[in-house]
GROMACS .gro file of C-alpha atoms in nm:
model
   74
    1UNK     CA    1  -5.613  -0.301   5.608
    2UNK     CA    2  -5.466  -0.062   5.779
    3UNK     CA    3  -5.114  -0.201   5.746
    4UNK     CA    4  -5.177  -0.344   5.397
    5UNK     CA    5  -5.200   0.049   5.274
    6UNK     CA    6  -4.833   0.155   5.495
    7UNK     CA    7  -4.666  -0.168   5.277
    8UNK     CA    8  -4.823  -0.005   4.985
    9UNK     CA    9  -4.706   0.383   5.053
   10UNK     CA   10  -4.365   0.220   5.210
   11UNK     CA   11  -4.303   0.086   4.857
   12UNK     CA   12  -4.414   0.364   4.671
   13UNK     CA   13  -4.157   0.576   4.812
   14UNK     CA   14  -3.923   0.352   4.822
   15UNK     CA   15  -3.911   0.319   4.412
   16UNK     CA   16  -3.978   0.660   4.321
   17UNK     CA   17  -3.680   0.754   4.573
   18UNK     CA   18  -3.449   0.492   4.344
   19UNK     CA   19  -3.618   0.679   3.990
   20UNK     CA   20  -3.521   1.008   4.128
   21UNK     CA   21  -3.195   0.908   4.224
   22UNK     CA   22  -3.132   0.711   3.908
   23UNK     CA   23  -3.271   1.014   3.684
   24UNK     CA   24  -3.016   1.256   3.924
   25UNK     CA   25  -2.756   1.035   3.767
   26UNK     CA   26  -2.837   1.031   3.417
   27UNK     CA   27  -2.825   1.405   3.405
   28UNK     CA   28  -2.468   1.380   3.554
   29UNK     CA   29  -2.360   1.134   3.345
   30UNK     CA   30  -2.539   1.335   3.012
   31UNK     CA   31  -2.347   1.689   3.110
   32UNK     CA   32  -2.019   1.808   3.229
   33UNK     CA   33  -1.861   2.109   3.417
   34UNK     CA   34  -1.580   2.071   3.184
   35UNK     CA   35  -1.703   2.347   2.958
   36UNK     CA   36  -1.853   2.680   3.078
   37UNK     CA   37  -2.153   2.769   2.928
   38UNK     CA   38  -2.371   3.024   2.864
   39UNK     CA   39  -2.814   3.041   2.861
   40UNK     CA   40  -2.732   3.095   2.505
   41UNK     CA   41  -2.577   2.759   2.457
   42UNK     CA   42  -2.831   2.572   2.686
   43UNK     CA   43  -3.012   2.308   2.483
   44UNK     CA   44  -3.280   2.222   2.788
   45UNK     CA   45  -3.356   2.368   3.148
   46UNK     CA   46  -3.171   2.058   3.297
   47UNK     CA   47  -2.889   2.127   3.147
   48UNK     CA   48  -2.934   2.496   3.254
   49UNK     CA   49  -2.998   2.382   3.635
   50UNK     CA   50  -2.723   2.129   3.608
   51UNK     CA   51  -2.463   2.385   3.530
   52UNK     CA   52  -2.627   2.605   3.827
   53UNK     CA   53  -2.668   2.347   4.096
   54UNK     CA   54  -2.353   2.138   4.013
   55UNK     CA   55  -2.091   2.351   3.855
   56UNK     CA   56  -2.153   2.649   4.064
   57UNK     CA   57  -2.210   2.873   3.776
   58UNK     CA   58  -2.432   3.088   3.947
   59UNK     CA   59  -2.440   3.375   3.645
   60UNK     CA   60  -2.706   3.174   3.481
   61UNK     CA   61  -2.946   3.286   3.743
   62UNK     CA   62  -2.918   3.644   3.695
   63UNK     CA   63  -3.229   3.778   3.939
   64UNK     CA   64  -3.154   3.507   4.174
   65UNK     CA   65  -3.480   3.352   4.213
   66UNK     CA   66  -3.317   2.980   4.197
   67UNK     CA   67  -3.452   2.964   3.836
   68UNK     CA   68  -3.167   2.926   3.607
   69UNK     CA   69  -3.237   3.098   3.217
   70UNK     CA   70  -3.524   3.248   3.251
   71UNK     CA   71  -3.538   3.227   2.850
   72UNK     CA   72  -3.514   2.811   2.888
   73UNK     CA   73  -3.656   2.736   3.170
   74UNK     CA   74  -4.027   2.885   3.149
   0.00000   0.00000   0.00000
């Protein structure tokens, strides 16, 4: 029983370690750091972290709590 529930948690991890990666990769593939943006101009928080974790753009977290546009991402 014992082993039958590690197979079962081994799994589990293992697939919602591939969603997360492939949902990483959508939102790569969905913006770009080709354009700088402003909060203003942000039309979700993912885009908002995107441009914060992955462009560098570290203005759009003003009070530096990690939480980019405070006025998107609520």
């Amino acid at each position: 029983m014992k082993k039958l529930i590690l197979i079962i948690t081994a799994l589990s991890l293992a697939f919602s370690t591939a969603t997360f990666a492939k949902s990483k990769k959508a939102d790569a593939e969905q913006f770009s750091c080709a354009d700088s943006k402003y909060c203003k101009e942000m039309s979700s928080c993912a885009e908002a972290k995107y441009h914060l974790n992955e462009c560098g753009e570290s203005r759009l977290d003003r009070d530096g709590d990690g939480v980019p546009c405070e006025n998107v991402c609520r």
